[in-house]
mmCIF file of C-alpha atoms in Angstrom:
data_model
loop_
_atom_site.group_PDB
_atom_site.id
_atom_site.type_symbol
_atom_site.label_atom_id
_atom_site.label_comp_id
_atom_site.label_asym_id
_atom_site.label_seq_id
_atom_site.Cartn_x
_atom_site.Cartn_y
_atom_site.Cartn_z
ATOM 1 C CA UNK A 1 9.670 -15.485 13.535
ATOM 2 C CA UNK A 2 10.805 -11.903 13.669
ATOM 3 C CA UNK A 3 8.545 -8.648 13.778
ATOM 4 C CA UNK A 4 8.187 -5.432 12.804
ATOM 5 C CA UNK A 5 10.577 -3.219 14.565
ATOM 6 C CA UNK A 6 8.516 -1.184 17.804
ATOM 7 C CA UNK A 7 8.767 2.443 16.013
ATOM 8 C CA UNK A 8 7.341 1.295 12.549
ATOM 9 C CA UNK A 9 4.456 -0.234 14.357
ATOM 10 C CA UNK A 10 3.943 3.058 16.250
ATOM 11 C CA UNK A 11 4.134 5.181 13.454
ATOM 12 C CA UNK A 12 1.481 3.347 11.774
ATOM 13 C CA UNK A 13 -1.440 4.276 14.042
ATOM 14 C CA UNK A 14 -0.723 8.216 13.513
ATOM 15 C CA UNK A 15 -0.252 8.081 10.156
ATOM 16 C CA UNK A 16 -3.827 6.300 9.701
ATOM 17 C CA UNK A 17 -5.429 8.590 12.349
ATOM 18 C CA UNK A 18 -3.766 11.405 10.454
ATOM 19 C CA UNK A 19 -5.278 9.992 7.221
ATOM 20 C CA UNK A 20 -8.731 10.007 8.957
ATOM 21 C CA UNK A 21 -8.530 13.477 10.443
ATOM 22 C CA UNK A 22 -7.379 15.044 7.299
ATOM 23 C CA UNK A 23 -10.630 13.221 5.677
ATOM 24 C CA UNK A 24 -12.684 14.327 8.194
ATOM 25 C CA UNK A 25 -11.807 17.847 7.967
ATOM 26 C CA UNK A 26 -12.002 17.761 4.300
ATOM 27 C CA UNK A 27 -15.634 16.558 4.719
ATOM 28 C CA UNK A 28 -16.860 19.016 7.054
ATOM 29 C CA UNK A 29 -15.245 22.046 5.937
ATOM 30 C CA UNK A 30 -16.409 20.926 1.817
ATOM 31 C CA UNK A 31 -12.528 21.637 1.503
ATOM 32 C CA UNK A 32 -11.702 21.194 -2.396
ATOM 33 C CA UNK A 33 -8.022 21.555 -3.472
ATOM 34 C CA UNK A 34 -5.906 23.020 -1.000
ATOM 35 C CA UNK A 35 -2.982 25.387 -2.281
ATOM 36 C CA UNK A 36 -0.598 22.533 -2.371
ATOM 37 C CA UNK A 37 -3.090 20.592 -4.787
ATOM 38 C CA UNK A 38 -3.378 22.978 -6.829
ATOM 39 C CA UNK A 39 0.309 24.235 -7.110
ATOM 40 C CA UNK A 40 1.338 20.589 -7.543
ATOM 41 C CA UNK A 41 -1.127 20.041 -10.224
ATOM 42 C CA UNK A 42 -0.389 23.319 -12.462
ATOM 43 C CA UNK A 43 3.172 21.497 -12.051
ATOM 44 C CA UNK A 44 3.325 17.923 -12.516
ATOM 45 C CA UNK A 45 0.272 18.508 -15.756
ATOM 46 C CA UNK A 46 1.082 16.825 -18.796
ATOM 47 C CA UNK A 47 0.249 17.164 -22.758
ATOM 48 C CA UNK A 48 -1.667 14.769 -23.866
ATOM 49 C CA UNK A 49 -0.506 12.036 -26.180
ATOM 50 C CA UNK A 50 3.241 12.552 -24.964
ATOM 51 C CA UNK A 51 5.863 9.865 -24.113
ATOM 52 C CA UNK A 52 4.955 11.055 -20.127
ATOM 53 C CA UNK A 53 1.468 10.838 -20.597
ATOM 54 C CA UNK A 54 1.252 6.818 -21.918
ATOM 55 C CA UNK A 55 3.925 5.883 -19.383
ATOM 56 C CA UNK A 56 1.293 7.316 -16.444
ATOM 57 C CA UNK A 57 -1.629 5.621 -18.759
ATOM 58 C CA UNK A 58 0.552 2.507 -18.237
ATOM 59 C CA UNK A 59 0.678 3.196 -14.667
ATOM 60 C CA UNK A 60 -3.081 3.961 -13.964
ATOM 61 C CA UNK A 61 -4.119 0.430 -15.983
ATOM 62 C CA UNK A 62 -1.978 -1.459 -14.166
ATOM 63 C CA UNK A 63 -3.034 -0.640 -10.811
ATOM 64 C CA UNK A 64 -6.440 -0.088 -11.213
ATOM 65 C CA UNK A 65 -8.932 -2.465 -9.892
ATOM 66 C CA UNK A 66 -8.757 -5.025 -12.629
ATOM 67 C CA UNK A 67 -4.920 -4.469 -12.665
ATOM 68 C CA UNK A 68 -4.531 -4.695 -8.784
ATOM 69 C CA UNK A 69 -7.072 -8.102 -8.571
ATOM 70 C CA UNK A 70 -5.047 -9.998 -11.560
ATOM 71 C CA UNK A 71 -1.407 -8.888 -9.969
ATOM 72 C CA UNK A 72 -2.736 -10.209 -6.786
ATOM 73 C CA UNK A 73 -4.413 -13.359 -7.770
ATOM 74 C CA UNK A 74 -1.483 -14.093 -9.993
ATOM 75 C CA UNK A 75 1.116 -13.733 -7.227
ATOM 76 C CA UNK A 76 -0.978 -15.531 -4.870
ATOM 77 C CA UNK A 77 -1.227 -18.428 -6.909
ATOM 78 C CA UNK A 78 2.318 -18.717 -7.584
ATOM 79 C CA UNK A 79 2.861 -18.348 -3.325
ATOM 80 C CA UNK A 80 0.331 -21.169 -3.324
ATOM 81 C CA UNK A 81 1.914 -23.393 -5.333
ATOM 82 C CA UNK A 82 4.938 -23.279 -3.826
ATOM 83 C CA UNK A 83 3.383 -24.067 -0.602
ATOM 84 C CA UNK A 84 4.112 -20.619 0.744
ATOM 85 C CA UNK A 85 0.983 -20.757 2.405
ATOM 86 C CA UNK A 86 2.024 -17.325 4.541
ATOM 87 C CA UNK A 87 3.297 -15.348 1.618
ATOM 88 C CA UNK A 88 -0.134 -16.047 -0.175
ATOM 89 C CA UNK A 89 -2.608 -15.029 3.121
ATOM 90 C CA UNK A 90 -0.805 -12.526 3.722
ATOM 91 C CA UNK A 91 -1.155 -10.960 0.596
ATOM 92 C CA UNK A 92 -5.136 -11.548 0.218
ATOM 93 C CA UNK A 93 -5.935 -10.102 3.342
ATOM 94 C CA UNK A 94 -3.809 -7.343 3.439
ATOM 95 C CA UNK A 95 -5.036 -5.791 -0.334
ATOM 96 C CA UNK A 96 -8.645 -6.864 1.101
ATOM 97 C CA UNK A 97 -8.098 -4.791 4.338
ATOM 98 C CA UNK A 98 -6.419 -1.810 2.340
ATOM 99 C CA UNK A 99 -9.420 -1.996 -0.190
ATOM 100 C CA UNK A 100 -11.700 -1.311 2.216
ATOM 101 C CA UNK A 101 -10.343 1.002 4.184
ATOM 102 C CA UNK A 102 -10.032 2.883 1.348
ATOM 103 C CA UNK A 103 -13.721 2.482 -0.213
ATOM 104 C CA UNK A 104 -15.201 3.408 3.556
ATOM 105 C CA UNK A 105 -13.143 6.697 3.643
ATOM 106 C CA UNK A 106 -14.184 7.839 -0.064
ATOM 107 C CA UNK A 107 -17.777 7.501 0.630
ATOM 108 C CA UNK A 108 -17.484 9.044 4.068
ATOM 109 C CA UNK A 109 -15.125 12.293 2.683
ATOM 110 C CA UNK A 110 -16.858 12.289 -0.760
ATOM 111 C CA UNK A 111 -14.082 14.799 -2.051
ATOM 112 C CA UNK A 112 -14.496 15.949 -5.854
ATOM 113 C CA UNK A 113 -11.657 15.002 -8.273
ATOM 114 C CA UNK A 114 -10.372 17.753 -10.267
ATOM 115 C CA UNK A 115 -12.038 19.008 -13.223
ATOM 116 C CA UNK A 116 -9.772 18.710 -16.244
ATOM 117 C CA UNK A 117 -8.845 15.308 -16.246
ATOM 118 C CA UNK A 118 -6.807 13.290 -18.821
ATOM 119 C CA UNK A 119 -7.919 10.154 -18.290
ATOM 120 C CA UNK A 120 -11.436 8.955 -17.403
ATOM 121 C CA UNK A 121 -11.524 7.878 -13.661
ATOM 122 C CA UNK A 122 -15.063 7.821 -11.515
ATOM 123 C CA UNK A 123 -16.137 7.825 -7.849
ATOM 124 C CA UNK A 124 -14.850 10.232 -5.044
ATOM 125 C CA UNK A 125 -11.112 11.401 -5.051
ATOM 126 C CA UNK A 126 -9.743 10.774 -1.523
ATOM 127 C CA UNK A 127 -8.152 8.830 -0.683
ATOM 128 C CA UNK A 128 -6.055 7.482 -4.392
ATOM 129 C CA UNK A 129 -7.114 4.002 -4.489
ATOM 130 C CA UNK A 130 -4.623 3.696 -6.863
ATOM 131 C CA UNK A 131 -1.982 4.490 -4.453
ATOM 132 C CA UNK A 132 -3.138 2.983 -2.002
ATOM 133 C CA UNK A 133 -3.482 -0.577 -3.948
ATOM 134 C CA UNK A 134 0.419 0.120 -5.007
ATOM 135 C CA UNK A 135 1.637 0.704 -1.735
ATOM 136 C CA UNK A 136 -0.361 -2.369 -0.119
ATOM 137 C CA UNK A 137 0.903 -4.989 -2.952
ATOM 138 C CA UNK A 138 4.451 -3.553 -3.407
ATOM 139 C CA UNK A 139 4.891 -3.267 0.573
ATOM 140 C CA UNK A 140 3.437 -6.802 0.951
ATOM 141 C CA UNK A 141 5.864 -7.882 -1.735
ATOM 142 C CA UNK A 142 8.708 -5.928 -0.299
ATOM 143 C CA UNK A 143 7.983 -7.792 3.482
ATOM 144 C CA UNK A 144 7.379 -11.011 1.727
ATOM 145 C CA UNK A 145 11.276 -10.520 0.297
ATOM 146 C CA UNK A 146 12.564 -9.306 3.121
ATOM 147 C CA UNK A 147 11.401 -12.101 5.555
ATOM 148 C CA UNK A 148 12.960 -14.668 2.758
ATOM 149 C CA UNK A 149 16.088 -13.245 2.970
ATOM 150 C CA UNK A 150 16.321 -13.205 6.926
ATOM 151 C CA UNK A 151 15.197 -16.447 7.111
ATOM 152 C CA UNK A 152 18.650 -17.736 5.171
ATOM 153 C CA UNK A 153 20.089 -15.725 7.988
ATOM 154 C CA UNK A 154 18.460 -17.857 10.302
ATOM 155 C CA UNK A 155 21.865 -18.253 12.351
ATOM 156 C CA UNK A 156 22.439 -14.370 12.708
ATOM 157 C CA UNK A 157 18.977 -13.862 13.908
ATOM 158 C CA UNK A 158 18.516 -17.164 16.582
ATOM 159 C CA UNK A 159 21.499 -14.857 17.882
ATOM 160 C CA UNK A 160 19.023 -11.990 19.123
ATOM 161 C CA UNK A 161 16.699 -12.525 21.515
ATOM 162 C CA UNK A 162 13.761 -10.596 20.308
ATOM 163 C CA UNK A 163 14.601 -10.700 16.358
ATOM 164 C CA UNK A 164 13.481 -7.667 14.504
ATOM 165 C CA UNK A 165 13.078 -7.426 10.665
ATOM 166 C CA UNK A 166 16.161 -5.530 8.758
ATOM 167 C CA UNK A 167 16.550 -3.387 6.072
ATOM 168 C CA UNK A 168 16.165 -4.688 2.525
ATOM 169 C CA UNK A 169 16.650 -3.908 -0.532
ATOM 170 C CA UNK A 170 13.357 -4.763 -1.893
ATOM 171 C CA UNK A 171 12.282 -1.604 0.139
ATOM 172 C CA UNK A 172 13.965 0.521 -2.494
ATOM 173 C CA UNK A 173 11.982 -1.016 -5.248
ATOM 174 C CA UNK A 174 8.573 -0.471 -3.205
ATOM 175 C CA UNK A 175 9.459 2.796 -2.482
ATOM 176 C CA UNK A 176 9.782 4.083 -6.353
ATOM 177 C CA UNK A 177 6.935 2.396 -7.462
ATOM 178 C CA UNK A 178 4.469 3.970 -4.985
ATOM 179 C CA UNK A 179 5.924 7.175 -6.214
ATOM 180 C CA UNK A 180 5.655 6.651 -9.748
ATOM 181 C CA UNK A 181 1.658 5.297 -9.317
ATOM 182 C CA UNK A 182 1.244 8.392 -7.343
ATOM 183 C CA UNK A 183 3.029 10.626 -9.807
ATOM 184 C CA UNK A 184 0.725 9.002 -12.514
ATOM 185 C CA UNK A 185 -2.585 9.469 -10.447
ATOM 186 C CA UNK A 186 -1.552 13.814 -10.513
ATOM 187 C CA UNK A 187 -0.193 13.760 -14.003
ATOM 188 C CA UNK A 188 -3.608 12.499 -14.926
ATOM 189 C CA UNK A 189 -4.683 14.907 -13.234
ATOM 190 C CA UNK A 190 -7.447 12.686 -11.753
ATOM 191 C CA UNK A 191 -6.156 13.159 -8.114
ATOM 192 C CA UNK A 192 -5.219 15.693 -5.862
ATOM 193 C CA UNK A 193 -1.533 15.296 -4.316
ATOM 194 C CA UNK A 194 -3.020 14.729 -1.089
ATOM 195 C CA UNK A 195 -5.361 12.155 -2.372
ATOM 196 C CA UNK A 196 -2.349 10.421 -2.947
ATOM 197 C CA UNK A 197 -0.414 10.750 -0.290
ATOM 198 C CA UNK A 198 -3.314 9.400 2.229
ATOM 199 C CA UNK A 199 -3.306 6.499 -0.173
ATOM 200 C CA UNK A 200 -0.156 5.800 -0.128
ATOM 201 C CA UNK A 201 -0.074 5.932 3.624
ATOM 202 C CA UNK A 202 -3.005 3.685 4.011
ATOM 203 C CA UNK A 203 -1.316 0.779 1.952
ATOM 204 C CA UNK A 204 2.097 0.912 3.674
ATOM 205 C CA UNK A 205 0.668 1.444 7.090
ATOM 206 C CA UNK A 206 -1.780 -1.826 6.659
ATOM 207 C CA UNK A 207 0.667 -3.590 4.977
ATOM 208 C CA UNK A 208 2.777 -3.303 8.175
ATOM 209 C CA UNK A 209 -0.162 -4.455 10.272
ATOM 210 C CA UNK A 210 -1.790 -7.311 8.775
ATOM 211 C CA UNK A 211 2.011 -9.164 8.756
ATOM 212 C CA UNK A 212 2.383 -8.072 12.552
ATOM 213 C CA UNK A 213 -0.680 -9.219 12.767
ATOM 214 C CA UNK A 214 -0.042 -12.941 11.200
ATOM 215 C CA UNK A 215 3.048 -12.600 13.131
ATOM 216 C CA UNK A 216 1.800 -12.831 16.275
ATOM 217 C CA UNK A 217 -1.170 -15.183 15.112
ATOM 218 C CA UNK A 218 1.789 -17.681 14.298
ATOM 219 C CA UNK A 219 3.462 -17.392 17.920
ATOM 220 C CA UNK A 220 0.199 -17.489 19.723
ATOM 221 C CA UNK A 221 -1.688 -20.551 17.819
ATOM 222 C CA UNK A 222 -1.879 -23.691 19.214
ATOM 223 C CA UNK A 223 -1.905 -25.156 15.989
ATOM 224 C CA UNK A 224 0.700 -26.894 15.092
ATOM 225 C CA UNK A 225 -0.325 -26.910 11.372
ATOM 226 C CA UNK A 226 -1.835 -23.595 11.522
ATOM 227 C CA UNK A 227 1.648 -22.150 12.872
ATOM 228 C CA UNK A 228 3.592 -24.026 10.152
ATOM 229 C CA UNK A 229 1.270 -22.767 7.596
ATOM 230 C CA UNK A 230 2.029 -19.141 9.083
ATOM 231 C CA UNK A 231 5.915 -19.479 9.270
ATOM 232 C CA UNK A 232 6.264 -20.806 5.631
#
């Protein structure tokens, strides 16, 4: 089974420290906006009742928490029954490990959403949950697609002797809609551009993880079953 090339898995742990430390210094320092919140924010603002403002209305239902926990169950149900039994772990644990790293770092930061927001959203600000839950579930998805398509290239990777996942389209797809939830969380005006970003960052970056993480579970088990399970 192939894994995550070496430099993605690097880059993970600094972006997530990064994530932290920027937190951190928000919550010690009682840091509010910084200039590039703000500046973004005067920007990206919308009028309310616009074209613009439904589509991000759109966006914000359909990854909030209900949103997120019906996408998920609904996708994991179809993995199931297709006895994709990898595709469907996979996906629980990694929105379960992105959910709470995200609710542990808004109640430790406790950073103030801005004031003059045009939709109703409650709790702390950083990081976007939001984000975060788009970048976990479209980056799972995106993985999920990508290892299905290597695995019909099966001949092309028995040819390398340490196989490392490729490029895939799917990526693309992933990629735009993490930008258009985070887009939609600033428009709102219910997060700060940061808030987002660290969100966004803490999604992609477990996403990453918790398939190296079944990865290796799969190559290392001396289950039998439990490595088929993993490897379908």
């Amino acid at each position: 089974m192939s894994r995550q090339p070496s430099w993605l898995l690097w880059a993970t742990l600094p972006a997530v420290l990064l994530v932290i430390a920027f937190g951190l210094w928000l919550h010690l320092e009682r840091i509010g906006p910084t200039p590039i919140d703000q500046s973004w924010l005067e920007f990206v603002g919308l009028d309310k009742g616009s074209v613009p403002y439904w589509i991000a209305v759109v966006l914000a239902e359909v990854g909030g928490g209900t949103g997120v926990v019906i996408c998920t169950a609904l996708l994991t149900g179809i993995f199931a029954l297709r006895r994709r039994w990898r595709s469907a772990i996979f996906l629980v644990t990694t929105m379960l490990a992105g959910i709470a790293t995200s609710e542990i770092l808004k109640a430790i930061v406790t950073r103030l959403r801005p004031g003059d927001q045009l939709y109703e959203s409650l709790g702390f600000s950083y990081p976007s949950g939001h984000s975060m839950g788009a970048a976990a579930l479209a980056m799972s998805l995106a993985i999920i697609a990508s290892r299905r398509h290597q695995r019909r290239s099966a001949a092309q990777a028995a040819e390398a002797q340490s196989p490392r996942m490729g490029f895939h389209w799917s990526f693309i797809l992933a990629g735009i809609w993490i930008l258009g939830m985070m887009w939609s969380r600033t428009a709102l005006q219910v997060h700060w551009l940061t808030d987002t970003i660290a969100g966004a960052f803490i999604g992609i970056a477990i996403a990453f993880l918790v398939d190296e993480f079944w990865t290796l579970t799969a190559q290392r088990t001396r289950s039998p079953r439990l490595a088929l399970w993993l490897a379908g």
